[in-house]
Short mmCIF file of C-alpha atoms in Angstrom, two decimals:
data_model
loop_
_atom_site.label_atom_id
_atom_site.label_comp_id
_atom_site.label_asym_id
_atom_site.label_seq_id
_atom_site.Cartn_x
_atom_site.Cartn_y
_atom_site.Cartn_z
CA UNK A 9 -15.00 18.98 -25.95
CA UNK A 10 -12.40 20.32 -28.30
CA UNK A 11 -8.57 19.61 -29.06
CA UNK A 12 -8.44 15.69 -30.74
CA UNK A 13 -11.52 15.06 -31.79
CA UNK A 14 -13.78 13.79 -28.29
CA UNK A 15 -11.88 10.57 -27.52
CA UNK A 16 -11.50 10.48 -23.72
CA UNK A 17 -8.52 7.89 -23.00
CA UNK A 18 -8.73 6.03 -19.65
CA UNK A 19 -5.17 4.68 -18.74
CA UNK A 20 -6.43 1.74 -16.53
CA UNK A 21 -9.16 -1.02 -16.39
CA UNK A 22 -9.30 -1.77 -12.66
CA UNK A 23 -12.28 -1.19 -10.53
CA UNK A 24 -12.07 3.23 -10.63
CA UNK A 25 -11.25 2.95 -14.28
CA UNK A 26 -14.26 0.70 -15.67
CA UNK A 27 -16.41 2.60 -13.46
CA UNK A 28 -15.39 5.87 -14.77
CA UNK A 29 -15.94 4.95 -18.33
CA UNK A 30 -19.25 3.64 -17.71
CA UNK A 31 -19.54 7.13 -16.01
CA UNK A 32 -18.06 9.08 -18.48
CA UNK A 33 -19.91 7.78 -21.45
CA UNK A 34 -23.52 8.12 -20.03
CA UNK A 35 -22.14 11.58 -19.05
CA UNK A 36 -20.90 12.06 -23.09
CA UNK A 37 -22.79 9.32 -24.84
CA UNK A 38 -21.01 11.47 -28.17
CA UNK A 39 -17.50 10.98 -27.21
CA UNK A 40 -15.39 8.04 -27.78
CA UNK A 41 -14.37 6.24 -24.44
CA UNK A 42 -11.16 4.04 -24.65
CA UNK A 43 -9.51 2.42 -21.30
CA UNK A 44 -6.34 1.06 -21.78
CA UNK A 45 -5.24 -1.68 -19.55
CA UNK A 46 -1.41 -3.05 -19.58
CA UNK A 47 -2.55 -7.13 -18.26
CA UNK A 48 -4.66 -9.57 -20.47
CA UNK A 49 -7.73 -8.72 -18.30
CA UNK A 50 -9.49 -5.95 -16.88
CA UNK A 51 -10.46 -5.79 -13.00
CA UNK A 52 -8.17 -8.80 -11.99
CA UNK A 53 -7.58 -7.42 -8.16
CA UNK A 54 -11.51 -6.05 -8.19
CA UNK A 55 -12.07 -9.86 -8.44
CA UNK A 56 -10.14 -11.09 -5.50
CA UNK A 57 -11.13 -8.42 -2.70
CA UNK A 58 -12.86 -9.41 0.40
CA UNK A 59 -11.65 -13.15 -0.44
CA UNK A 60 -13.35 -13.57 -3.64
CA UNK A 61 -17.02 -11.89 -1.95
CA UNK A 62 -15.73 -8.38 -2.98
CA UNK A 63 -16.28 -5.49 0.25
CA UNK A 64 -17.82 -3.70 -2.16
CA UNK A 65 -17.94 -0.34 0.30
CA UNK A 66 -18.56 0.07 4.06
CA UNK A 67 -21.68 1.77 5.59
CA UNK A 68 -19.15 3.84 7.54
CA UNK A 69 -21.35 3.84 10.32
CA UNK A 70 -18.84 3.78 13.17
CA UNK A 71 -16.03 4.62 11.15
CA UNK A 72 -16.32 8.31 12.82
CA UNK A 73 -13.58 10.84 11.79
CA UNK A 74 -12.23 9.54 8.26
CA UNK A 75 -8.52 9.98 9.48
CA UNK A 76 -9.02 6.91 11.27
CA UNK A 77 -9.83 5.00 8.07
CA UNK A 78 -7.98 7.05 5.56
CA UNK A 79 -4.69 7.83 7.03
CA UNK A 80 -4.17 9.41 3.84
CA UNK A 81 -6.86 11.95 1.71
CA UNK A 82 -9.59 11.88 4.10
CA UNK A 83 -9.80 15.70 3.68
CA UNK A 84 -10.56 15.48 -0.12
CA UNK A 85 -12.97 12.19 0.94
CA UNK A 86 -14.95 13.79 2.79
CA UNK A 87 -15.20 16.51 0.50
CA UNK A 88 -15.88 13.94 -2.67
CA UNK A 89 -18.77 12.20 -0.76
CA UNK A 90 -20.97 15.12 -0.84
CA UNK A 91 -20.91 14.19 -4.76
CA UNK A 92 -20.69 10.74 -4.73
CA UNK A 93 -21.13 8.52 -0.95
CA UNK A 94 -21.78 4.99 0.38
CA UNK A 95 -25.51 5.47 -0.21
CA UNK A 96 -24.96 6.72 -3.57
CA UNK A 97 -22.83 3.79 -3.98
CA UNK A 98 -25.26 1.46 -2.78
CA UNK A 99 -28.28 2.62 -4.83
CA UNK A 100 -25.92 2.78 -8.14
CA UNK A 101 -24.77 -0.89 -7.65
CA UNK A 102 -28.86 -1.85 -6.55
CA UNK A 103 -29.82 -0.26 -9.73
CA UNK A 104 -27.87 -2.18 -11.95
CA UNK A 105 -29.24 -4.98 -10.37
CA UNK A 106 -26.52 -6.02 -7.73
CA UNK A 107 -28.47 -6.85 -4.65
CA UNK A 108 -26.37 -5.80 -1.68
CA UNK A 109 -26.52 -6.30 2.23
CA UNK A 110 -24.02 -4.73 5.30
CA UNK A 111 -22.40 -6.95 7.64
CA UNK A 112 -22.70 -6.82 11.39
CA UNK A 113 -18.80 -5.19 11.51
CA UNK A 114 -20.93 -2.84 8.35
CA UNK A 115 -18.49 -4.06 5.76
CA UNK A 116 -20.89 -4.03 2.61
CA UNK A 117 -21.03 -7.10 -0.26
CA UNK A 118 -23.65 -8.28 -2.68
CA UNK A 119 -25.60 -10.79 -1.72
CA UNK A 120 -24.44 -13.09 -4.65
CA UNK A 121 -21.12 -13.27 -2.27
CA UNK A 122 -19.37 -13.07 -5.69
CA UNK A 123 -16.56 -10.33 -6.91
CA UNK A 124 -17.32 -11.88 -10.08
CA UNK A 125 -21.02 -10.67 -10.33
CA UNK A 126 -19.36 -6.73 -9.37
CA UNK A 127 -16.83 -7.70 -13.05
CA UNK A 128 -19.44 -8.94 -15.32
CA UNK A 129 -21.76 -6.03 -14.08
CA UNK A 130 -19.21 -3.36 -15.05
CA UNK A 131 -18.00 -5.72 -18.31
CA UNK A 132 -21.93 -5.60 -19.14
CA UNK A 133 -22.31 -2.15 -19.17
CA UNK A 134 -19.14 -0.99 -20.87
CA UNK A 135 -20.11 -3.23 -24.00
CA UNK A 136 -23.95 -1.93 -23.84
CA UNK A 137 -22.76 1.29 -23.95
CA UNK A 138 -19.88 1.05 -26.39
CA UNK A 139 -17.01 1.55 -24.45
CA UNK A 140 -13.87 0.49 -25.98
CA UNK A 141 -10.83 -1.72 -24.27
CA UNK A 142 -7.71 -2.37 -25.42
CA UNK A 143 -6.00 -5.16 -22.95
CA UNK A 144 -2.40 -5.67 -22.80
CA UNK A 145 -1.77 -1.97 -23.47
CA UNK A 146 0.59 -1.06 -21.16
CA UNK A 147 1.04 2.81 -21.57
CA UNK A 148 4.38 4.52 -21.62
CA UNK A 149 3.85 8.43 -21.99
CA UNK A 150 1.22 11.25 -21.74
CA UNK A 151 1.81 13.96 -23.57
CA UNK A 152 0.24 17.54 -24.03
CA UNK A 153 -0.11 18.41 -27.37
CA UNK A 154 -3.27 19.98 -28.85
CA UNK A 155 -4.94 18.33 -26.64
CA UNK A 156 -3.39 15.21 -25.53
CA UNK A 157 -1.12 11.68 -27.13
CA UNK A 158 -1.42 9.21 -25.47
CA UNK A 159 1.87 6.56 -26.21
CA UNK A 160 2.04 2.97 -25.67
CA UNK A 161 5.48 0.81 -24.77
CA UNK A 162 4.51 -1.22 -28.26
CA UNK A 163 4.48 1.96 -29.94
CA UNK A 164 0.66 2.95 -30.31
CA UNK A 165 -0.18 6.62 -30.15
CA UNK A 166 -3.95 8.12 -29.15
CA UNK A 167 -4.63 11.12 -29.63
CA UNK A 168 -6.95 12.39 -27.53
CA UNK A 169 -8.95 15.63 -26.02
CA UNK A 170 -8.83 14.54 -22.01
CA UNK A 171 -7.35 11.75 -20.22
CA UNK A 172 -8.48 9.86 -16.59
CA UNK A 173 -4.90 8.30 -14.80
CA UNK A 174 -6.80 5.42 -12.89
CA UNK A 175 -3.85 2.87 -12.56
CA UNK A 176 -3.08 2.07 -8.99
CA UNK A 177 -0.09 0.27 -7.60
CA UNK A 178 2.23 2.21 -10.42
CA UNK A 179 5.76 3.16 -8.71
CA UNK A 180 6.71 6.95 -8.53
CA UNK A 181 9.38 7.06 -11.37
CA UNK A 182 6.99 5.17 -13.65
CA UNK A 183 4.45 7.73 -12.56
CA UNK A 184 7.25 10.55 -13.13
CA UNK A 185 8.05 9.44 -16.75
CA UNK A 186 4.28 8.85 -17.82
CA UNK A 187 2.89 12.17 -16.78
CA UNK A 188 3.43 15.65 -18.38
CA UNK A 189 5.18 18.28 -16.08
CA UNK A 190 3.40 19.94 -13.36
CA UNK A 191 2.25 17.11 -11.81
CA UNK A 192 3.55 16.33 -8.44
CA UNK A 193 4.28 12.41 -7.34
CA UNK A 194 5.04 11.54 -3.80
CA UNK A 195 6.74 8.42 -3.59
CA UNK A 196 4.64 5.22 -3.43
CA UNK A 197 5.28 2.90 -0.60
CA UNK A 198 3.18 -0.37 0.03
CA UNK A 199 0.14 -0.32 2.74
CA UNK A 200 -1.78 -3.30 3.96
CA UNK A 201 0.88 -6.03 4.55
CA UNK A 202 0.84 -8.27 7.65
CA UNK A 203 4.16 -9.34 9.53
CA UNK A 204 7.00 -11.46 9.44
CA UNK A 205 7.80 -12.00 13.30
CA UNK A 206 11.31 -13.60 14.53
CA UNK A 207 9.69 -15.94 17.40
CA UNK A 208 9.42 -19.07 16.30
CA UNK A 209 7.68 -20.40 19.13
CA UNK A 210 4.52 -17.75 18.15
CA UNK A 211 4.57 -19.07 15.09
CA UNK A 212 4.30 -22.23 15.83
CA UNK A 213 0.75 -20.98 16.78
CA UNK A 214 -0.42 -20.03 13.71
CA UNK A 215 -4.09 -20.08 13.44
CA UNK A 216 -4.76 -18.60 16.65
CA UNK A 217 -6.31 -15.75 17.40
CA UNK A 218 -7.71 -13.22 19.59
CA UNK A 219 -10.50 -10.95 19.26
CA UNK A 220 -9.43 -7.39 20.11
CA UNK A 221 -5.60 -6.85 20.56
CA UNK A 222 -4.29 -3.45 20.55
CA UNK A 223 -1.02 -2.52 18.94
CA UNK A 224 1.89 0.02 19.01
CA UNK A 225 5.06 0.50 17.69
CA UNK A 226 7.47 1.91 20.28
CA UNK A 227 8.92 5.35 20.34
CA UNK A 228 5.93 6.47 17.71
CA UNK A 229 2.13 7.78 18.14
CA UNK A 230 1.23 4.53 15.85
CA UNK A 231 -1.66 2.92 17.08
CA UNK A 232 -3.91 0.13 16.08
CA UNK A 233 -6.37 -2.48 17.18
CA UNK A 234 -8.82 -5.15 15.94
CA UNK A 235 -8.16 -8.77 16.23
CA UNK A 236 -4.85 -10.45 15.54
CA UNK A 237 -3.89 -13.81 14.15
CA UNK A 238 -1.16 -15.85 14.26
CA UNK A 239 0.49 -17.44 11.29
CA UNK A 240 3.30 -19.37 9.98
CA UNK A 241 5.29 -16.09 8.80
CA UNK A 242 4.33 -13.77 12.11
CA UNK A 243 1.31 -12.12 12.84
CA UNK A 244 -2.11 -10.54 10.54
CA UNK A 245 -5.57 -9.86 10.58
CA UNK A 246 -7.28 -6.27 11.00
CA UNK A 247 -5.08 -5.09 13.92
CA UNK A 248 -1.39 -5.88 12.07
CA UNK A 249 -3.13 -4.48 8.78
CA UNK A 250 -4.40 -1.19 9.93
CA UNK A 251 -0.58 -0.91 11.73
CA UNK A 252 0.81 -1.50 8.27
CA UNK A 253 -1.69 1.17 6.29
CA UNK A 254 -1.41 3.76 9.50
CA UNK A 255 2.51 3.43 9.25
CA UNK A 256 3.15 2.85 5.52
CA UNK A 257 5.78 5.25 5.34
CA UNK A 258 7.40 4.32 8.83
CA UNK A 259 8.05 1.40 8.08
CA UNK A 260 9.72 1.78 4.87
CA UNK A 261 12.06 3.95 5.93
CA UNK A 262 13.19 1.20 8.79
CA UNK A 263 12.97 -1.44 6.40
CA UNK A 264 10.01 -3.13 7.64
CA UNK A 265 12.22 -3.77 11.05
CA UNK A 266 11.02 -2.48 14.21
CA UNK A 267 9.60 -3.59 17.61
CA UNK A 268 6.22 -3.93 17.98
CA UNK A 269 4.07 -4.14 21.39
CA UNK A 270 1.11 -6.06 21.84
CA UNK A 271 -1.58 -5.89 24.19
CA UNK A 272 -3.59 -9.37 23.97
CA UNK A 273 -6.60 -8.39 25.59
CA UNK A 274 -7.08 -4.85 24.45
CA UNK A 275 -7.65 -3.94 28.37
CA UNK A 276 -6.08 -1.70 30.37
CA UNK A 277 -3.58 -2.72 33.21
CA UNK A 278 -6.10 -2.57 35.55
CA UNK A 279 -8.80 -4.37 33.90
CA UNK A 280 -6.52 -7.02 33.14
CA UNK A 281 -5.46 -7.42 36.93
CA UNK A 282 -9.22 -7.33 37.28
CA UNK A 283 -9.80 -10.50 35.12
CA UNK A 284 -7.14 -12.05 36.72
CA UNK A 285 -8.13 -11.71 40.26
CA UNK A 286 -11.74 -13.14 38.83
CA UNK A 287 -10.11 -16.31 37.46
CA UNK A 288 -7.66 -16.55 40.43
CA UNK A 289 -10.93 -16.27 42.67
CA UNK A 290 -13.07 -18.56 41.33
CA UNK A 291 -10.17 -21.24 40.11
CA UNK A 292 -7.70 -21.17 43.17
CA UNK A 293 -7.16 -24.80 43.05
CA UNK A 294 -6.46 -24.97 39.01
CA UNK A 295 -3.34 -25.10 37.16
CA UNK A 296 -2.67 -21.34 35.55
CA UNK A 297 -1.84 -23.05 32.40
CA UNK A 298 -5.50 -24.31 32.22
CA UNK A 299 -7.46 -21.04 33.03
CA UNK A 300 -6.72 -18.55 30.85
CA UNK A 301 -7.50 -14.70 31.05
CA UNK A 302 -10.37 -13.44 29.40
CA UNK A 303 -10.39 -14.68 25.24
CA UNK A 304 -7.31 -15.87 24.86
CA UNK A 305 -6.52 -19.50 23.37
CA UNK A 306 -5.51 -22.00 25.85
CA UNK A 307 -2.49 -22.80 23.82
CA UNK A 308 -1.19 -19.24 23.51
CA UNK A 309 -2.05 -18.55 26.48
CA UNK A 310 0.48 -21.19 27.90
CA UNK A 311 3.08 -19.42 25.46
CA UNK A 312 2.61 -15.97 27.28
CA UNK A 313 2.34 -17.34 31.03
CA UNK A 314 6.05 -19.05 30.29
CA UNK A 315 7.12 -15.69 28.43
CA UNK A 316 6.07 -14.15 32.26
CA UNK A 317 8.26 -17.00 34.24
CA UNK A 318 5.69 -18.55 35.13
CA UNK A 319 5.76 -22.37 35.01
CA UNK A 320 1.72 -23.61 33.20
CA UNK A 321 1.25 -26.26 36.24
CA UNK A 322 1.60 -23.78 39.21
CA UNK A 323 -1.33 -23.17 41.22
CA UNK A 324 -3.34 -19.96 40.65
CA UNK A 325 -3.29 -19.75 44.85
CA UNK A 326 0.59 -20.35 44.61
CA UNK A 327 0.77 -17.01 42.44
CA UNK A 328 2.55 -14.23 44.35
CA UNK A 329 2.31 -10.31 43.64
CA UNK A 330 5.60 -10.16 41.77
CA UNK A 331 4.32 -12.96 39.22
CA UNK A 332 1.07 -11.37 39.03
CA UNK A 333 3.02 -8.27 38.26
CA UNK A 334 5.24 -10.45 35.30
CA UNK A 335 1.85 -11.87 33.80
CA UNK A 336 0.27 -8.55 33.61
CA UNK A 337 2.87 -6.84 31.77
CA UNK A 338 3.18 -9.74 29.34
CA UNK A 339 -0.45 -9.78 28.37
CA UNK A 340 -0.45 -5.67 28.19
CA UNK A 341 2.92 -5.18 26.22
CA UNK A 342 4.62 -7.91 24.87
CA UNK A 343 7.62 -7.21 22.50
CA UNK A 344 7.74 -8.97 19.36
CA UNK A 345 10.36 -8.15 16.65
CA UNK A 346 9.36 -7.29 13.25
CA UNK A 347 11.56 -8.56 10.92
CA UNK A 348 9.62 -8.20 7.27
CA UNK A 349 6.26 -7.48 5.40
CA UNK A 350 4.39 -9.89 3.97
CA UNK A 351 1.60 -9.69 0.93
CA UNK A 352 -2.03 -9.36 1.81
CA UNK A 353 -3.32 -11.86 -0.25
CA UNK A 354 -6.52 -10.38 -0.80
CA UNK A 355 -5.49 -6.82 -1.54
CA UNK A 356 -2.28 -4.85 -2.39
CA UNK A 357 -2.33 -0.87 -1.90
CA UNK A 358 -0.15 1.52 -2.03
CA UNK A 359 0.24 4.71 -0.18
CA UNK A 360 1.74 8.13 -2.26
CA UNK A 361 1.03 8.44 -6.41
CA UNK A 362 -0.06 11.77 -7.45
CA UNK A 363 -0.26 14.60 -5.30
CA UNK A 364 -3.47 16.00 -3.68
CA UNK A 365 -1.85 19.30 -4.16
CA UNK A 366 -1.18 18.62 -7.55
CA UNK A 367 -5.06 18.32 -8.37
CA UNK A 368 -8.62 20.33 -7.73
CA UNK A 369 -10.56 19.28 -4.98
CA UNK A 370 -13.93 19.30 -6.59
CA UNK A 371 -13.17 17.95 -9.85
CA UNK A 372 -9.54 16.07 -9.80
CA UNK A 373 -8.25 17.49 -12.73
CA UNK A 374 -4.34 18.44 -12.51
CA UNK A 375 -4.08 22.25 -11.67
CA UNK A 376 -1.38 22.23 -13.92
CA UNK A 377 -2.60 20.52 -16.96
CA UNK A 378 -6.21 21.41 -18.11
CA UNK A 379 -7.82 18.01 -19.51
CA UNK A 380 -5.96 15.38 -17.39
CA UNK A 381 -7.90 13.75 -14.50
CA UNK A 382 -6.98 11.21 -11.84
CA UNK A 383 -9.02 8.58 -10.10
CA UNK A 384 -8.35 5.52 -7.85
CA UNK A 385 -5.31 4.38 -6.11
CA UNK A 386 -2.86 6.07 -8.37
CA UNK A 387 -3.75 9.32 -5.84
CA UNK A 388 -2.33 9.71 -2.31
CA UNK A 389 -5.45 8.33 -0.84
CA UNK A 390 -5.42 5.10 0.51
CA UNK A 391 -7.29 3.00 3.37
CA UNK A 392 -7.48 0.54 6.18
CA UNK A 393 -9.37 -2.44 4.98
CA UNK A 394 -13.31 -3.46 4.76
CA UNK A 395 -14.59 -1.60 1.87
CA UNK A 396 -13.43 1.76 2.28
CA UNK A 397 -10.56 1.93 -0.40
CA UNK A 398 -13.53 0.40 -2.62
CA UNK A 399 -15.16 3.24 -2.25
CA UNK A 400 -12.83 5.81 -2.51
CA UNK A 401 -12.52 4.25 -6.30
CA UNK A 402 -16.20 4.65 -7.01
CA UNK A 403 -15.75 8.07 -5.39
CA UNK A 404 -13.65 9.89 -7.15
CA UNK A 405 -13.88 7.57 -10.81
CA UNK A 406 -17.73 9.38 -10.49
CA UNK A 407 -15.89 12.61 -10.01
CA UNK A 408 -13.76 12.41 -12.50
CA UNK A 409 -16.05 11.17 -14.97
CA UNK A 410 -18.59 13.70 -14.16
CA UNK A 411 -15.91 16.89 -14.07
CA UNK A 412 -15.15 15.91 -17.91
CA UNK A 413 -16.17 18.68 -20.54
#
């Protein structure tokens, strides 16, 4: 490794960042291996995913085409996993002794349940093998210059023969002033957010939910589905955060305003006349408002048979073909207004950072500038939720890490 000296500076302690060092110094147990991290801690958000359990990758068993998961770099992931997978992911994390076991839905945690065990696994190794971290570090410039200088805002310079950009969640312009020219940003948007909804009578539901709604935004090919629940700000859960990763950019650009359609059941039309000629069948005698269509809760189920014009006590025999018609549509498309995002409290991503383009597929250094790498979040590759943005850190930190000479 020539140019400074072999210090490789990683800019970054979050999950792809203390997983590349570890990476990068087994890989050059000669070469100094500094990560610089701008908060008082390192892996702060790795802590808090999958509510404190940490989803630490996905078995991707029925995730099928990786578009559907990665709305954006699912090329370059599939590409990446031929070097670095779920099952290489697995057996890595198994053979520093986190024990790990799949879900039913194949999300993927340790068995401890614990993010913390994932931190103190990765703190562990980094001190065995002599990593160094600098906390509250928050770096200002890269520079090319014999190699590369590495500048902090507090004034502290590190020189340095290769660099790995692993901090996610920075905003274009910061990304724009921190990185040497020929590197190409798009502009950084947030993804997985849940919504702020203008019916206050939904809201007034929150904590219901329903197993498999299907959602779309109208006017657009955006598509999602999952189950949905209710809360005191609008609407979340897997459905409403798959909308917000699929649709990033959308909804930015309307200012997270826009009508969205929901389908409670996840049925078609016809099924759900189906269902409905079931319950009407079998419960002719019995008050609509007290037989509800196939999962739905009782309570929001009295909200959408009101939303139809239909009043809760009338008679499922008393229910003629144009109210039939009413109910149906309801429970298949009912507009709600988006009026805001909200945070995701267990995970903040954004979609953009640096350019795929801007970067070689196999190794994810910049085409531009010889020595500087990327890893993580701070590229334009981002996911829908359970695991898989997890491991598109592991992913390409081992890429990096291993593309270093």
């Amino acid at each position: 490794m020539g140019g400074n000296g072999n210090r490789i500076v990683i800019i970054g302690a979050g999950a792809a960042g203390c997983f590349c060092a570890v990476e990068a110094k087994r890989c050059h147990p000669e070469s100094e291996v500094l990560v610089l991290e701008s908060g008082p801690r390192p892996m702060v958000k790795l802590a808090l995913t999958g509510g404190g359990r940490c989803n630490i990758t996905n078995t991707f068993g029925t995730a099928g085409d990786l578009g559907g998961v990665y709305p954006r770099g699912a090329r370059l992931v599939r590409r990446l996993f031929y070097s670095f997978g779920p099952s290489d992911t697995v057996e890595w994390w198994e053979n520093e002794g986190v024990s790990l076991f799949a879900q039913d839905d194949e999300r993927v945690f340790p068995k401890s349940q614990d993010a913390l065990q994932v931190v103190r696994t990765l703190e562990r190794l980094m001190k065995e093998l002599g990593v160094k971290l600098v906390c509250s570090s928050k770096v200002a410039t890269v520079r090319k210059d014999d190699g590369f200088v590495v500048h902090t805002v507090t004034g502290e310079s590190y020189p340095c023969a290769a660099v790995v950009l692993t901090a996610g969640g920075l905003s274009d312009q910061v990304l724009a002033r921190m990185l040497p020219e020929g590197v190409s940003v798009i502009p950084t948007v947030p993804s997985l957010f849940t919504f702020r909804i203008s019916d206050e009578s939904l809201r007034s539901l929150m904590g219901l939910s329903v197993p498999e709604a299907a959602l779309c935004i109208p006017g657009t090919q955006f598509r999602s589905s999952g189950a949905l629940l209710l809360t005191d700000w609008g609407v979340s859960g897997p459905a409403v955060l798959r909308m917000s990763s699929y649709a990033a950019r959308y909804l930015s650009a309307e200012q997270y305003r826009t009508p969205l359609l929901v389908n409670w059941t996840g049925m078609s039309e016809s099924e759900i006349r189906s269902c409905m000629e079931v319950v009407s069948c079998g419960n002719p005698a019995r008050m609509i408002g007290n037989a509800p269509v196939a999962a739905i809760p009782e309570r929001l189920w009295r909200y959408l048979v009101q939303k139809a014009g239909i009043g809760p006590e009338q008679r499922w025999a008393e229910l003629g073909s144009k109210s039939i018609n009413r109910l149906v549509s309801v429970l298949s498309g009912t507009e709600l207004q988006v009026t805001g995002r909200a945070a995701f409290k267990e995970e903040f991503v954004t979609c953009g950072g640096v350019s795929l383009e801007s970067v070689k597929a196999n190794t994810l250094e910049a085409v531009n500038v010889p020595g500087l790498f990327f890893a993580g979040e701070v590229l334009d590759i981002d996911a829908v939720t359970g695991g898989f943005n997890l491991q598109a850190a592991w992913t390409t930190a081992y890429v990096a890490a291993h593309s270093l000479l």
